[in-house]
Amino acid sequence: MTSTNSRRRAGVSAKTLRRLERASGRMATASVAAMEEQLPWFGRLAADQRASVLLITQNGAAGFVEWLRNSTEALRFTTEAFRDAPMELSRWISLRQAVALVRLATEVFEQQLPEFAADEAEQATLTEAILRYGREIAFAAANSYAAAAEARGAWDARLEALVVDGIVRGDAEESVLSRASALGWDPAATATVMVGAPTSEDPPTVVFEVRSRAARIGRPVLHSVQGSRLVVVVGGPTDGTAKERSILPKLATAFAGGPVVAGPTVPSLAEAHISATEALSGLRAVVGWPSAPRPVRSADLLPERALAGDPEAERLLVEEVAKPLEDAGPALLSTVETYLETGGVLENCARTLFVHPNTVRYRLRRVADLTGRHAADPRDALVLRIALTVGRLARARGIW
């Protein structure tokens, strides 16, 4: 390393270094003039932004002279040349544009440097040096932009966690919507909340798992790890076509083993707290259904949620099952109750009611049309039984 530096210092005379130092401002100005001429977007920058580019270019030119004097500290000089880049450039110039500026400045320097050389040997040394220095500047710029991107990514992660936390807690929707909009979320898009266990205790690993799967299915997501649970907000419809119905099962693979519960799909992010409340209620109650699918909808866990003391589940069971049967008349209600009490045996139910088995079949089809639950299905039979029980208790308490 020492011999290389000695050769480089020996290759450029002190007189040449002084001339380069005096001409650094002129070369920087020539570089900016070339940028204005060859880069159309550069001329559209504001005056103060172009002045900032000129200042950074001047710092880079001065750093080149110092780099020639002491190349062992090249990294420090190149870093200092782009010391203000994250604060200045990354706000209004992309990394690709910054690299274009560095390349053009290097070309201008390469064209003008030979006139300061004392002989052909110095010309070759200066040409090699500016190419090396330009490479170092390009890497320094990339590092600066990478640091700025990491800082923005960390801020976005904190902002995303605030949005998800606001949804879970049911905060004022305006603050949630404004923060979500800052993250690029469409507030008018439908939303579904999923909850389960995270795959890892390392947040970056969880972020990668969720984001990679969301990218594969082309859906926007907001997510946050809250202690031992992972909360994911999925944008877009999740019912209807086969492709839409496959969205939640594909995202469920981003969760650890165990139950994953999805709340109802709501019209917009403003109502996402409803989906979150039901999903969390389902997560607390899903242990009561060991064979539940993964993911399972919170609406499919109404019996377990009601047994766990969820008043919303009780209300839904009454409104969706018990009350429609009550309003349909005593015949349907008595048929369902008798069918369940006789163990789901059609003939026994018909004998108890003194009707033909076909009458029982007809009434059970009417029940399925009214409630969406068929008493012959074991799971639906449980829902009907719990709903009727909850309805009786609600009537006894004077709630219904």
Coordinates of C-alpha atoms in Angstrom, one line a residue:
M1 CA 0.0 0.0 0.0
T2 CA 2.8 2.4 0.9
S3 CA 4.7 1.8 -2.3
T4 CA 1.6 2.4 -4.4
N5 CA 0.9 5.7 -2.6
S6 CA 4.5 6.8 -3.0
R7 CA 4.4 6.1 -6.7
R8 CA 1.1 8.1 -7.0
R9 CA 2.5 11.1 -5.1
A10 CA 5.7 10.9 -7.2
G11 CA 3.6 10.8 -10.4
V12 CA 2.0 14.2 -9.7
S13 CA 4.2 17.2 -8.9
A14 CA 3.5 19.7 -6.2
K15 CA 3.1 22.4 -8.9
T16 CA 0.4 20.4 -10.7
L17 CA -1.4 19.9 -7.4
R18 CA -1.4 23.6 -6.8
R19 CA -2.7 24.3 -10.3
L20 CA -5.4 21.8 -9.8
E21 CA -6.4 23.3 -6.5
R22 CA -6.7 26.8 -8.0
A23 CA -8.8 25.4 -11.0
S24 CA -11.1 23.1 -8.9
G25 CA -13.8 25.8 -8.9
R26 CA -13.6 26.3 -12.6
M27 CA -13.8 22.6 -13.3
A28 CA -16.8 22.3 -11.0
T29 CA -18.6 25.1 -12.8
A30 CA -17.8 23.5 -16.2
S31 CA -19.3 20.2 -14.9
V32 CA -22.5 21.9 -13.9
A33 CA -22.7 23.6 -17.3
A34 CA -22.4 20.2 -19.0
M35 CA -25.1 18.9 -16.7
E36 CA -27.5 21.7 -17.8
E37 CA -26.6 21.1 -21.4
Q38 CA -26.8 17.3 -21.6
L39 CA -29.4 16.4 -18.9
P40 CA -32.8 17.9 -19.7
W41 CA -34.2 17.2 -16.2
F42 CA -31.3 19.1 -14.5
G43 CA -32.4 22.4 -16.0
R44 CA -35.9 22.0 -14.5
L45 CA -34.5 21.9 -11.0
A46 CA -34.9 25.0 -8.8
A47 CA -32.0 27.5 -8.6
D48 CA -31.2 26.5 -5.0
Q49 CA -31.1 22.8 -6.0
R50 CA -28.7 23.5 -8.8
A51 CA -26.6 25.6 -6.5
S52 CA -26.5 22.6 -4.1
V53 CA -25.2 20.4 -6.9
L54 CA -22.5 23.0 -7.7
L55 CA -21.4 23.1 -4.1
I56 CA -21.2 19.3 -3.9
T57 CA -19.3 19.2 -7.1
Q58 CA -16.8 21.8 -5.8
N59 CA -16.4 19.7 -2.7
G60 CA -15.7 16.8 -4.9
A61 CA -13.1 18.7 -6.9
A62 CA -11.3 19.8 -3.8
G63 CA -11.5 16.3 -2.4
F64 CA -9.9 15.0 -5.6
V65 CA -6.8 17.2 -5.0
E66 CA -6.6 16.0 -1.4
W67 CA -7.1 12.4 -2.6
L68 CA -4.1 12.8 -4.9
R69 CA -2.0 14.1 -1.9
N70 CA -3.0 11.3 0.4
S71 CA -4.8 8.4 -1.2
T72 CA -4.7 6.4 2.1
E73 CA -7.6 8.6 3.3
A74 CA -9.5 8.4 0.0
L75 CA -12.6 6.9 1.8
R76 CA -12.8 9.9 4.2
F77 CA -12.4 12.4 1.4
T78 CA -15.1 10.8 -0.8
T79 CA -17.4 10.5 2.1
E80 CA -17.0 14.1 3.0
A81 CA -17.7 15.1 -0.7
F82 CA -21.1 13.5 -0.3
R83 CA -21.6 14.3 3.4
D84 CA -24.7 16.4 2.6
A85 CA -26.1 14.2 -0.1
P86 CA -28.8 12.4 1.9
M87 CA -30.1 15.7 3.2
E88 CA -29.9 17.5 -0.1
L89 CA -30.0 15.2 -3.1
S90 CA -32.1 12.3 -2.1
R91 CA -35.2 14.5 -1.6
W92 CA -35.3 15.7 -5.2
I93 CA -32.9 13.6 -7.2
S94 CA -33.1 9.8 -7.7
L95 CA -30.1 7.5 -7.3
R96 CA -30.0 7.0 -11.1
Q97 CA -29.9 10.7 -11.6
A98 CA -27.2 11.1 -9.0
V99 CA -25.0 8.5 -10.7
A100 CA -25.6 10.3 -14.1
L101 CA -24.3 13.5 -12.4
V102 CA -21.2 11.8 -11.1
R103 CA -20.5 10.2 -14.5
L104 CA -20.8 13.5 -16.3
A105 CA -18.6 15.4 -13.8
T106 CA -16.0 12.6 -14.1
E107 CA -16.0 13.0 -17.9
V108 CA -15.6 16.8 -17.7
F109 CA -12.7 16.4 -15.2
E110 CA -11.1 13.7 -17.4
Q111 CA -11.2 16.1 -20.4
Q112 CA -9.7 19.1 -18.6
L113 CA -7.1 17.4 -16.4
P114 CA -4.5 16.8 -19.1
E115 CA -3.9 20.5 -19.5
F116 CA -2.6 20.7 -15.9
A117 CA -0.1 17.8 -16.3
A118 CA 3.5 18.6 -16.7
D119 CA 4.2 15.7 -19.1
E120 CA 2.6 12.6 -20.6
A121 CA 3.3 10.5 -17.5
E122 CA 1.4 12.9 -15.3
Q123 CA -1.4 12.9 -17.9
A124 CA -1.7 9.1 -17.6
T125 CA -1.6 9.3 -13.8
L126 CA -4.3 12.0 -13.6
T127 CA -6.5 10.1 -16.0
E128 CA -6.2 6.9 -13.9
A129 CA -6.7 8.9 -10.7
I130 CA -9.9 10.6 -11.8
L131 CA -11.4 7.3 -13.0
R132 CA -10.6 5.8 -9.6
Y133 CA -11.9 8.8 -7.8
G134 CA -15.1 8.8 -9.8
R135 CA -15.7 5.2 -8.9
E136 CA -15.2 6.0 -5.2
I137 CA -17.6 9.0 -5.5
A138 CA -20.2 6.8 -7.1
F139 CA -20.0 4.2 -4.3
A140 CA -20.2 7.0 -1.7
A141 CA -23.3 8.3 -3.4
A142 CA -24.8 4.8 -3.4
N143 CA -24.0 4.4 0.3
S144 CA -25.6 7.8 1.0
Y145 CA -28.8 6.9 -0.8
A146 CA -28.9 3.5 0.8
A147 CA -28.6 5.1 4.3
A148 CA -31.4 7.5 3.4
A149 CA -33.5 4.6 2.1
E150 CA -33.0 2.6 5.3
A151 CA -34.0 5.6 7.4
R152 CA -37.1 6.1 5.3
G153 CA -37.8 2.3 5.6
A154 CA -37.5 2.4 9.4
W155 CA -39.8 5.4 9.5
D156 CA -42.3 3.7 7.2
A157 CA -42.3 0.6 9.5
R158 CA -43.0 2.8 12.5
L159 CA -45.8 4.6 10.7
E160 CA -47.3 1.3 9.5
A161 CA -47.2 0.0 13.1
L162 CA -49.1 3.1 14.2
V163 CA -51.7 2.6 11.5
V164 CA -52.3 -1.1 12.4
D165 CA -52.3 -0.2 16.1
G166 CA -54.9 2.5 15.5
I167 CA -57.1 0.0 13.5
V168 CA -56.9 -2.5 16.4
R169 CA -57.8 0.0 19.0
G170 CA -60.5 1.7 16.9
D171 CA -58.9 5.1 17.0
A172 CA -60.3 8.2 15.2
E173 CA -60.4 7.2 11.5
E174 CA -59.0 10.4 10.2
S175 CA -55.6 9.9 11.8
V176 CA -55.5 6.3 10.6
L177 CA -56.5 7.2 7.0
S178 CA -54.0 10.1 6.7
R179 CA -51.1 7.9 7.9
A180 CA -52.2 5.0 5.6
S181 CA -52.4 7.4 2.7
A182 CA -48.8 8.5 3.4
L183 CA -47.8 4.8 3.1
G184 CA -49.5 4.6 -0.4
W185 CA -52.7 2.8 0.8
D186 CA -55.9 3.5 -1.1
P187 CA -58.4 4.5 1.7
A188 CA -61.3 3.5 -0.5
A189 CA -60.1 -0.1 -1.0
T190 CA -61.8 -2.9 0.8
A191 CA -59.9 -4.3 3.8
T192 CA -59.7 -7.6 5.7
V193 CA -57.8 -8.1 9.0
M194 CA -56.0 -11.4 9.7
V195 CA -54.5 -12.3 13.0
G196 CA -52.3 -15.2 14.1
A197 CA -48.8 -15.9 15.5
P198 CA -45.7 -14.4 13.8
T199 CA -43.2 -16.8 12.3
S200 CA -40.2 -15.3 14.1
E201 CA -39.3 -13.1 17.0
D202 CA -37.1 -11.1 14.5
P203 CA -39.3 -8.3 13.0
P204 CA -37.3 -8.0 9.7
T205 CA -37.9 -11.7 9.1
V206 CA -41.6 -11.3 9.7
V207 CA -41.7 -8.3 7.4
F208 CA -40.0 -10.3 4.7
E209 CA -42.4 -13.2 5.0
V210 CA -45.5 -11.0 4.8
R211 CA -44.2 -8.7 2.1
S212 CA -42.9 -11.4 -0.1
R213 CA -46.2 -13.3 -0.1
A214 CA -48.2 -10.2 -0.6
A215 CA -46.1 -9.3 -3.6
R216 CA -46.7 -12.7 -5.1
I217 CA -50.4 -12.3 -5.0
G218 CA -50.3 -8.6 -5.9
R219 CA -52.1 -7.3 -2.9
P220 CA -51.3 -4.3 -0.6
V221 CA -50.8 -5.1 3.0
L222 CA -50.3 -3.3 6.3
H223 CA -48.9 -5.3 9.2
S224 CA -47.5 -5.1 12.7
V225 CA -46.2 -7.6 15.3
Q226 CA -48.0 -6.9 18.6
G227 CA -46.4 -9.1 21.2
S228 CA -47.2 -12.7 20.4
R229 CA -49.6 -11.9 17.5
L230 CA -49.2 -10.8 14.0
V231 CA -51.9 -8.4 12.6
V232 CA -52.2 -8.1 8.8
V233 CA -54.6 -5.8 6.9
V234 CA -55.2 -7.1 3.4
G235 CA -56.4 -4.7 0.7
G236 CA -58.9 -5.8 -2.0
P237 CA -61.8 -8.3 -2.2
T238 CA -61.4 -11.8 -0.6
D239 CA -64.7 -13.3 -1.6
G240 CA -66.3 -14.0 -5.0
T241 CA -64.1 -15.6 -7.6
A242 CA -61.9 -18.5 -6.9
K243 CA -58.8 -16.3 -7.2
E244 CA -60.2 -13.9 -4.7
R245 CA -61.0 -16.7 -2.3
S246 CA -57.4 -18.0 -2.5
I247 CA -56.0 -14.7 -1.3
L248 CA -56.4 -15.4 2.5
P249 CA -55.1 -19.0 2.4
K250 CA -52.0 -17.8 0.5
L251 CA -51.3 -15.1 3.0
A252 CA -51.9 -17.5 5.9
T253 CA -48.6 -19.1 5.1
A254 CA -46.9 -16.0 6.3
F255 CA -48.1 -16.8 9.9
A256 CA -46.6 -19.4 12.2
G257 CA -48.3 -22.7 12.8
G258 CA -51.6 -22.6 14.7
P259 CA -54.9 -20.9 14.0
V260 CA -55.2 -17.9 11.8
V261 CA -58.5 -15.9 11.9
A262 CA -59.8 -13.4 9.3
G263 CA -62.4 -10.8 10.1
P264 CA -65.1 -9.8 7.7
T265 CA -64.1 -7.8 4.6
V266 CA -65.2 -4.2 5.1
P267 CA -65.8 -1.6 2.4
S268 CA -62.9 0.7 3.3
L269 CA -60.0 1.2 5.7
A270 CA -62.2 3.4 7.8
E271 CA -64.2 0.4 8.9
A272 CA -61.2 -1.9 9.3
H273 CA -61.5 -1.7 13.1
I274 CA -64.7 -3.8 12.8
S275 CA -62.8 -6.5 11.0
A276 CA -60.0 -6.3 13.5
T277 CA -62.4 -6.6 16.5
E278 CA -64.1 -9.7 15.1
A279 CA -60.8 -11.3 14.1
L280 CA -59.3 -10.8 17.5
S281 CA -62.5 -12.2 19.1
G282 CA -62.3 -15.2 16.9
L283 CA -58.6 -15.7 17.8
R284 CA -59.5 -15.9 21.5
A285 CA -62.3 -18.4 20.8
V286 CA -60.8 -20.6 18.0
V287 CA -59.3 -22.9 20.6
G288 CA -62.9 -24.2 21.1
W289 CA -62.8 -25.6 17.5
P290 CA -59.7 -27.8 17.2
S291 CA -60.5 -28.8 13.6
A292 CA -61.1 -25.2 12.3
P293 CA -59.8 -24.5 8.8
R294 CA -56.8 -22.2 8.4
P295 CA -57.5 -19.4 8.0
V296 CA -61.0 -19.4 9.5
R297 CA -63.5 -16.5 9.2
S298 CA -64.6 -14.9 12.4
A299 CA -68.2 -15.4 11.3
D300 CA -67.6 -19.2 11.3
L301 CA -66.7 -19.0 15.0
L302 CA -69.9 -17.4 16.3
P303 CA -70.7 -20.4 18.6
E304 CA -67.3 -20.4 20.2
R305 CA -67.2 -16.6 20.5
A306 CA -70.7 -16.6 22.1
L307 CA -69.6 -19.3 24.6
A308 CA -66.5 -17.1 25.3
G309 CA -68.8 -14.2 26.2
D310 CA -68.5 -12.1 23.1
P311 CA -71.7 -10.0 23.0
E312 CA -71.3 -9.2 19.3
A313 CA -71.3 -12.9 18.5
E314 CA -74.5 -13.3 20.6
R315 CA -76.2 -10.5 18.7
L316 CA -75.3 -11.9 15.4
L317 CA -76.6 -15.4 16.3
V318 CA -79.8 -13.8 17.4
E319 CA -80.2 -11.6 14.4
E320 CA -79.0 -14.1 11.7
V321 CA -80.5 -17.3 13.1
A322 CA -82.8 -17.2 16.1
K323 CA -84.9 -14.2 15.1
P324 CA -85.5 -15.3 11.5
L325 CA -86.7 -18.7 12.7
E326 CA -88.9 -17.0 15.3
D327 CA -90.4 -14.7 12.7
A328 CA -91.0 -17.6 10.3
G329 CA -93.5 -19.2 12.6
P330 CA -93.7 -22.0 15.2
A331 CA -93.6 -24.8 12.6
L332 CA -90.0 -24.2 11.4
L333 CA -88.8 -23.4 14.9
S334 CA -90.3 -26.6 16.5
T335 CA -89.0 -28.7 13.6
V336 CA -85.4 -27.5 14.1
E337 CA -85.6 -28.0 17.8
T338 CA -87.1 -31.4 17.5
Y339 CA -84.6 -32.5 14.8
L340 CA -81.7 -31.5 17.0
E341 CA -83.1 -33.1 20.1
T342 CA -83.7 -36.4 18.3
G343 CA -80.1 -36.6 17.2
G344 CA -80.6 -35.6 13.6
V345 CA -82.7 -38.7 12.7
L346 CA -85.3 -37.6 10.2
E347 CA -87.8 -40.4 10.9
N348 CA -87.7 -39.9 14.7
C349 CA -88.2 -36.2 14.2
A350 CA -91.2 -36.8 11.9
R351 CA -92.8 -39.3 14.3
T352 CA -92.4 -36.9 17.2
L353 CA -94.0 -34.1 15.2
F354 CA -96.7 -36.4 13.7
V355 CA -95.8 -35.3 10.2
H356 CA -94.4 -37.0 7.1
P357 CA -90.6 -37.2 6.7
N358 CA -90.9 -35.2 3.5
T359 CA -92.5 -32.4 5.5
V360 CA -89.5 -32.4 7.8
R361 CA -87.2 -32.3 4.8
Y362 CA -89.1 -29.3 3.3
R363 CA -89.0 -27.4 6.6
L364 CA -85.3 -28.0 7.0
R365 CA -84.7 -26.6 3.5
R366 CA -86.7 -23.5 4.5
V367 CA -84.5 -23.2 7.6
A368 CA -81.4 -23.4 5.4
D369 CA -82.8 -20.7 3.1
L370 CA -83.5 -18.4 6.0
T371 CA -80.3 -18.9 8.0
G372 CA -77.8 -20.3 5.6
R373 CA -77.4 -23.2 8.0
H374 CA -78.5 -26.8 7.3
A375 CA -79.4 -28.9 10.3
A376 CA -78.1 -32.1 8.7
D377 CA -74.5 -30.6 8.7
P378 CA -72.8 -31.3 12.0
R379 CA -71.2 -27.8 12.2
D380 CA -74.3 -26.0 11.1
A381 CA -76.3 -28.1 13.7
L382 CA -74.0 -26.7 16.4
V383 CA -74.5 -23.2 15.2
L384 CA -78.3 -23.6 15.2
R385 CA -78.3 -25.2 18.7
I386 CA -76.1 -22.4 20.2
A387 CA -78.1 -19.7 18.4
L388 CA -81.4 -21.0 19.7
T389 CA -80.0 -21.2 23.2
V390 CA -78.6 -17.7 23.0
G391 CA -82.0 -16.5 21.7
R392 CA -83.8 -18.0 24.7
L393 CA -81.4 -16.5 27.1
A394 CA -81.7 -13.1 25.4
R395 CA -85.5 -13.3 25.6
A396 CA -85.3 -14.3 29.3
R397 CA -83.1 -11.2 30.0
G398 CA -85.5 -9.0 28.1
I399 CA -82.9 -8.1 25.5
W400 CA -85.0 -9.6 22.7

